[in-house]
Short mmCIF file of C-alpha atoms in Angstrom, two decimals:
data_model
loop_
_atom_site.label_atom_id
_atom_site.label_comp_id
_atom_site.label_asym_id
_atom_site.label_seq_id
_atom_site.Cartn_x
_atom_site.Cartn_y
_atom_site.Cartn_z
CA MET G 24 11.40 68.47 7.97
CA SER G 25 12.62 71.85 8.05
CA ALA G 26 16.42 72.61 6.83
CA ALA G 27 17.59 73.22 10.82
CA GLY G 28 15.58 69.88 11.73
CA THR G 29 17.00 68.03 8.66
CA ALA G 30 20.29 69.03 9.37
CA SER G 31 19.95 68.35 13.37
CA TRP G 32 20.06 64.55 13.02
CA LEU G 33 21.83 64.41 9.35
CA ASN G 34 24.89 65.73 11.41
CA ILE G 35 24.60 62.88 13.51
CA ALA G 36 23.99 60.31 10.93
CA SER G 37 27.00 61.10 8.89
CA GLU G 38 29.29 60.95 11.99
CA ILE G 39 27.84 57.88 13.31
CA GLY G 40 27.21 56.63 9.50
CA ILE G 41 31.17 56.61 8.67
CA ILE G 42 31.78 54.34 11.68
CA ALA G 43 28.72 51.91 11.08
CA LEU G 44 29.60 51.15 7.69
CA PRO G 45 33.17 49.19 8.73
CA ILE G 46 31.58 47.97 11.88
CA GLY G 47 28.74 46.50 9.62
CA LEU G 48 31.54 45.11 7.39
CA LEU G 49 32.96 43.20 10.37
CA MET G 50 30.08 42.19 11.85
CA ILE G 51 28.67 40.52 7.99
CA ALA G 52 32.38 38.80 8.48
CA GLY G 53 31.59 37.69 11.78
CA GLU G 54 33.86 40.11 13.71
CA LEU G 55 33.01 43.05 16.06
CA ASP G 56 35.50 46.02 16.90
CA ILE G 57 34.49 48.04 20.13
CA SER G 58 38.01 49.78 20.11
CA VAL G 59 36.54 52.54 17.93
CA GLY G 60 34.94 54.70 21.20
CA ALA G 61 38.46 54.91 22.05
CA VAL G 62 40.36 55.70 18.51
CA ILE G 63 37.88 58.58 17.95
CA PRO G 64 39.29 60.58 20.96
CA ALA G 65 42.81 59.53 20.74
CA ALA G 66 42.92 60.53 16.95
CA SER G 67 41.31 63.96 17.83
CA LEU G 68 43.86 64.53 20.18
CA THR G 69 46.63 63.24 18.16
CA ALA G 70 45.94 65.96 15.79
CA ALA G 71 45.27 68.25 18.19
CA ILE G 72 48.56 67.94 20.13
CA VAL G 73 50.64 67.54 16.82
CA SER G 74 48.95 70.68 15.20
CA GLY G 75 47.73 72.99 17.99
CA HIS G 76 49.68 72.05 20.72
CA TYR G 77 53.12 71.67 19.18
CA GLY G 78 51.99 74.07 16.13
CA LEU G 79 53.18 71.93 13.15
CA PRO G 80 51.03 71.99 9.78
CA ASP G 81 47.38 70.42 10.07
CA TRP G 82 48.23 67.76 7.28
CA LEU G 83 50.71 66.32 9.70
CA GLY G 84 48.49 66.34 12.61
CA ILE G 85 45.57 64.45 10.52
CA THR G 86 48.48 62.16 8.99
CA ALA G 87 49.40 61.12 12.44
CA ALA G 88 45.98 60.83 13.66
CA LEU G 89 44.95 58.55 10.61
CA GLY G 90 47.82 56.60 11.01
CA LEU G 91 47.09 55.79 14.68
CA GLY G 92 43.70 54.62 13.41
CA LEU G 93 44.98 52.09 11.15
CA ALA G 94 47.75 51.13 13.71
CA VAL G 95 44.99 50.23 16.29
CA GLY G 96 43.20 48.42 13.55
CA LEU G 97 46.63 46.32 12.53
CA LEU G 98 47.17 45.39 16.18
CA ASN G 99 43.28 44.30 16.30
CA GLY G 100 43.50 42.21 13.27
CA LEU G 101 46.68 40.48 14.28
CA PHE G 102 45.62 39.39 17.63
CA VAL G 103 42.23 38.33 16.28
CA THR G 104 43.68 36.20 13.33
CA ARG G 105 46.94 35.13 15.71
CA THR G 106 44.61 34.09 18.68
CA THR G 107 41.52 31.78 19.44
CA ILE G 108 40.13 34.89 21.52
CA PRO G 109 36.71 36.58 20.15
CA SER G 110 37.23 40.06 18.67
CA LEU G 111 35.09 41.58 21.19
CA ILE G 112 37.28 40.65 23.96
CA ILE G 113 40.51 41.99 22.14
CA THR G 114 38.78 44.98 21.18
CA ILE G 115 37.84 45.77 24.70
CA GLY G 116 41.14 45.41 25.52
CA THR G 117 42.86 47.54 23.02
CA MET G 118 39.94 49.87 23.69
CA PHE G 119 41.11 50.32 27.22
CA LEU G 120 44.73 50.44 26.24
CA THR G 121 43.99 53.52 23.70
CA MET G 122 42.08 55.12 26.68
CA GLY G 123 44.67 54.67 29.00
CA LEU G 124 47.39 55.64 26.71
CA THR G 125 45.42 58.41 25.46
CA LEU G 126 44.62 59.91 29.07
CA GLY G 127 48.43 59.43 30.29
CA LEU G 128 50.11 61.01 27.19
CA THR G 129 47.67 63.81 26.91
CA VAL G 130 48.42 65.05 30.76
CA LYS G 131 52.03 64.54 30.25
CA ILE G 132 52.11 66.66 27.06
CA ALA G 133 49.49 69.45 27.38
CA GLY G 134 48.86 69.15 31.22
CA SER G 135 45.61 69.02 30.83
CA THR G 136 42.59 66.41 29.24
CA GLY G 137 41.74 68.47 26.46
CA VAL G 138 43.91 70.32 23.57
CA SER G 139 42.52 73.16 21.41
CA LEU G 140 43.24 73.55 17.67
CA VAL G 141 42.25 76.44 15.29
CA PRO G 142 42.87 74.50 11.97
CA ASP G 143 43.71 76.67 8.69
CA PRO G 144 40.88 77.87 6.46
CA LEU G 145 41.46 74.97 3.78
CA THR G 146 41.92 72.25 6.11
CA LYS G 147 38.34 73.45 8.07
CA ALA G 148 36.62 73.75 4.58
CA ILE G 149 37.25 70.32 3.53
CA LEU G 150 37.02 68.80 7.03
CA GLY G 151 35.24 70.85 9.51
CA ASP G 152 33.05 73.40 8.06
CA TYR G 153 29.17 73.79 7.63
CA LEU G 154 27.19 73.81 4.35
CA GLY G 155 24.54 76.86 4.36
CA GLY G 156 25.72 77.38 7.77
CA MET G 157 23.60 74.24 9.01
CA PHE G 158 24.97 70.90 7.63
CA GLN G 159 28.38 69.76 8.46
CA VAL G 160 30.32 69.05 5.51
CA THR G 161 31.04 65.24 7.15
CA ILE G 162 27.80 64.43 5.42
CA LEU G 163 29.58 64.73 2.05
CA TRP G 164 32.41 62.62 3.31
CA TRP G 165 29.89 59.90 4.56
CA VAL G 166 28.38 59.88 1.24
CA VAL G 167 31.78 59.17 -0.31
CA PHE G 168 32.09 56.48 2.46
CA VAL G 169 28.50 54.91 1.57
CA ILE G 170 29.56 54.88 -2.23
CA GLY G 171 33.46 53.27 -1.54
CA LEU G 172 32.27 50.47 0.49
CA PHE G 173 29.05 49.91 -1.59
CA TRP G 174 31.25 49.21 -4.32
CA LEU G 175 33.43 46.88 -2.01
CA LEU G 176 30.55 44.80 -0.68
CA HIS G 177 28.33 44.56 -3.35
CA ILE G 178 30.67 44.99 -6.45
CA SER G 179 34.19 43.96 -6.35
CA PRO G 180 35.02 40.19 -5.72
CA MET G 181 35.88 41.08 -2.00
CA GLY G 182 32.41 41.47 -1.01
CA ASN G 183 31.60 37.56 -1.68
CA TRP G 184 35.13 37.00 0.57
CA ILE G 185 33.31 38.83 3.26
CA TYR G 186 30.02 37.08 2.94
CA ALA G 187 31.99 33.76 2.94
CA LEU G 188 34.22 34.64 5.88
CA GLY G 189 31.06 35.51 8.21
CA GLY G 190 29.55 32.28 6.89
CA ASP G 191 32.00 29.87 7.66
CA LYS G 192 35.53 31.04 8.07
CA GLU G 193 37.20 27.42 7.58
CA SER G 194 35.48 26.80 4.18
CA ALA G 195 36.27 30.15 3.00
CA ARG G 196 40.08 29.41 4.01
CA ASN G 197 39.86 26.06 2.05
CA VAL G 198 38.50 27.70 -0.88
CA GLY G 199 41.49 30.09 -1.17
CA ILE G 200 39.89 33.05 0.51
CA PRO G 201 42.95 35.34 2.18
CA THR G 202 40.62 35.30 5.47
CA LYS G 203 43.54 36.73 7.67
CA ARG G 204 44.63 39.50 5.36
CA LEU G 205 40.70 40.23 4.80
CA THR G 206 40.16 40.24 8.40
CA ILE G 207 43.19 42.45 9.47
CA GLY G 208 42.08 44.86 6.81
CA LEU G 209 38.33 45.34 8.01
CA PHE G 210 39.80 46.09 11.38
CA MET G 211 42.19 48.60 9.97
CA LEU G 212 39.29 50.00 7.84
CA SER G 213 37.51 50.21 11.13
CA GLY G 214 40.00 51.78 12.92
CA PHE G 215 40.85 54.45 10.13
CA SER G 216 36.94 55.42 9.80
CA ALA G 217 36.86 55.67 13.37
CA ALA G 218 40.04 58.20 13.31
CA PHE G 219 38.53 60.11 10.54
CA VAL G 220 35.44 61.05 12.41
CA GLY G 221 37.87 62.00 15.50
CA VAL G 222 39.76 64.12 13.11
CA SER G 223 36.76 65.94 11.47
CA GLU G 224 35.42 66.11 15.11
CA VAL G 225 38.44 67.81 16.03
CA MET G 226 38.15 70.63 12.90
CA VAL G 227 34.35 71.03 13.35
CA TYR G 228 34.75 71.90 17.21
CA GLN G 229 38.24 73.00 17.37
CA SER G 230 38.89 70.96 21.00
CA ALA G 231 39.37 67.44 21.54
CA GLN G 232 38.86 65.80 24.99
CA VAL G 233 39.92 62.88 25.90
CA LEU G 234 36.20 61.10 27.40
CA ALA G 235 34.65 61.78 23.82
CA GLY G 236 33.69 59.09 21.56
CA GLN G 237 32.29 56.79 23.89
CA SER G 238 28.53 56.93 22.88
CA PHE G 239 29.60 55.82 19.29
CA ILE G 240 30.36 52.19 20.47
CA PHE G 241 26.67 50.85 21.02
CA ASN G 242 25.28 53.48 18.62
CA SER G 243 27.16 52.34 15.71
CA ILE G 244 26.30 48.92 16.54
CA MET G 245 22.87 49.90 17.05
CA CYS G 246 22.57 51.44 13.54
CA VAL G 247 24.29 47.90 11.79
CA VAL G 248 21.54 45.89 13.65
CA ILE G 249 18.78 48.55 12.80
CA GLY G 250 19.98 48.32 9.49
CA GLY G 251 19.14 44.36 9.18
CA VAL G 252 22.73 43.21 9.59
CA LEU G 253 22.65 39.31 11.23
CA LEU G 254 24.34 39.27 14.65
CA THR G 255 25.51 35.82 13.46
CA GLY G 256 27.37 37.34 10.44
CA GLY G 257 26.91 35.92 6.90
CA PHE G 258 24.12 38.66 6.09
CA GLY G 259 23.80 42.31 5.40
CA SER G 260 23.79 45.37 3.32
CA ILE G 261 25.40 48.98 2.72
CA VAL G 262 21.86 50.14 1.85
CA GLY G 263 20.30 48.54 5.29
CA ILE G 264 23.14 50.04 7.39
CA VAL G 265 22.72 53.39 5.79
CA PHE G 266 18.65 53.28 6.62
CA GLY G 267 19.34 51.75 9.86
CA THR G 268 22.00 54.66 10.67
CA ILE G 269 18.91 57.28 9.49
CA THR G 270 16.45 55.61 11.49
CA PHE G 271 18.50 55.72 14.65
CA SER G 272 19.34 59.43 13.94
CA ILE G 273 16.05 60.57 13.29
CA VAL G 274 14.38 58.64 16.61
CA ASN G 275 17.44 59.86 18.41
CA GLN G 276 16.58 63.77 17.46
CA GLY G 277 13.20 63.74 16.86
CA ILE G 278 12.51 63.27 20.59
CA TYR G 279 13.59 66.74 21.12
CA PHE G 280 11.31 68.13 18.51
CA THR G 281 7.96 66.86 20.31
CA SER G 282 6.57 67.47 23.64
CA MET G 283 7.53 64.36 25.16
CA ASP G 284 9.87 64.28 28.02
CA PRO G 285 13.54 64.36 26.64
CA ASN G 286 14.45 61.91 29.64
CA ILE G 287 12.09 59.10 28.08
CA GLY G 288 14.82 58.93 25.20
CA SER G 289 16.41 56.21 26.36
CA VAL G 290 13.72 54.04 26.80
CA ILE G 291 12.59 54.59 22.88
CA ILE G 292 16.15 53.88 21.81
CA GLY G 293 15.99 50.72 23.97
CA ALA G 294 12.69 49.88 22.79
CA LEU G 295 14.03 50.58 19.18
CA LEU G 296 17.00 48.03 19.78
CA LEU G 297 15.02 45.48 21.37
CA ILE G 298 12.97 45.80 18.50
CA ALA G 299 15.89 45.38 15.80
CA VAL G 300 17.40 42.60 17.77
CA LEU G 301 14.12 40.43 17.78
CA THR G 302 13.77 40.97 13.92
CA ASN G 303 17.34 40.30 13.05
CA ASP G 304 16.59 36.92 14.99
CA THR G 305 13.41 36.64 12.49
CA PHE G 306 15.76 37.33 9.41
CA ARG G 307 18.32 34.61 10.72
CA GLN G 308 15.51 32.15 10.75
CA LEU G 309 14.22 33.08 7.57
CA ALA G 310 17.82 32.67 6.00
CA LEU G 311 18.08 29.69 7.68
CA SER G 312 14.64 28.18 6.45
CA TYR G 313 15.46 29.55 2.90
CA SER G 314 19.16 27.87 2.64
CA SER G 315 17.52 24.65 4.09
CA LYS G 316 14.84 24.61 1.28
CA LYS G 317 17.35 25.41 -1.42
CA GLY G 318 19.71 22.81 -0.24
CA GLY G 319 17.44 20.18 0.06
CA PRO G 320 16.72 16.91 -2.21
CA SER G 321 15.62 18.43 -5.85
#
């Protein structure tokens, strides 16, 4: 509960949380994006190469990095909407494609698998600074994402479209919901969010590495599942995703504040995920039961 202890898990929660939010929206819509694990280092290295290696303005490197995330999201969305291949398989493919291109181009351009970047003071203050010397400014950006996506899912009409898309895609299309454009938009939002985290990381640590970001894939999905989003789609909330992210981060970091062997941390996280999946299935059964009663004879 100390300031330093709170910062230790809140800093992690903010980065995972920014990615978990759009991943949660995709899962509510019945889709999944694995490529975020490759977009993060790709965006970090794009910003570092453009603004660090070539010495161009920071805003240009950031724009290129965010554009890369949007491009990968667009590619994912187009493949998902124009083929019958599951989004899991498609995003695994784009993940390896992005990883391969990132590694090859980074080595060819910079001559190594890592690139450094020293941002200017303004960029550092906006994206990579620490508040009070402990709390990453990314926490404030996480709050912005939470507010924006809460409005999108729970207040705007598009939220009902997302739920309908995850409930029954054919029925959603038949009532006039632009399912293809909505799916592409959600994938682009996921790619943008992953790229934003990648940019934030390079501004904080002033260095980008090819292999960074892999842990975000399953950690973000775990936060979403712990937050009560159904694996089958059609149910979930932004508040649940936020609490799932906080729960995961506290457990993940809390292990190091106890007398337990840190090596059993993965066991505890695995057990937490298993409990979340079992609970998720219970929520699904309750939802189906409620729907059956509601649609029964009057």
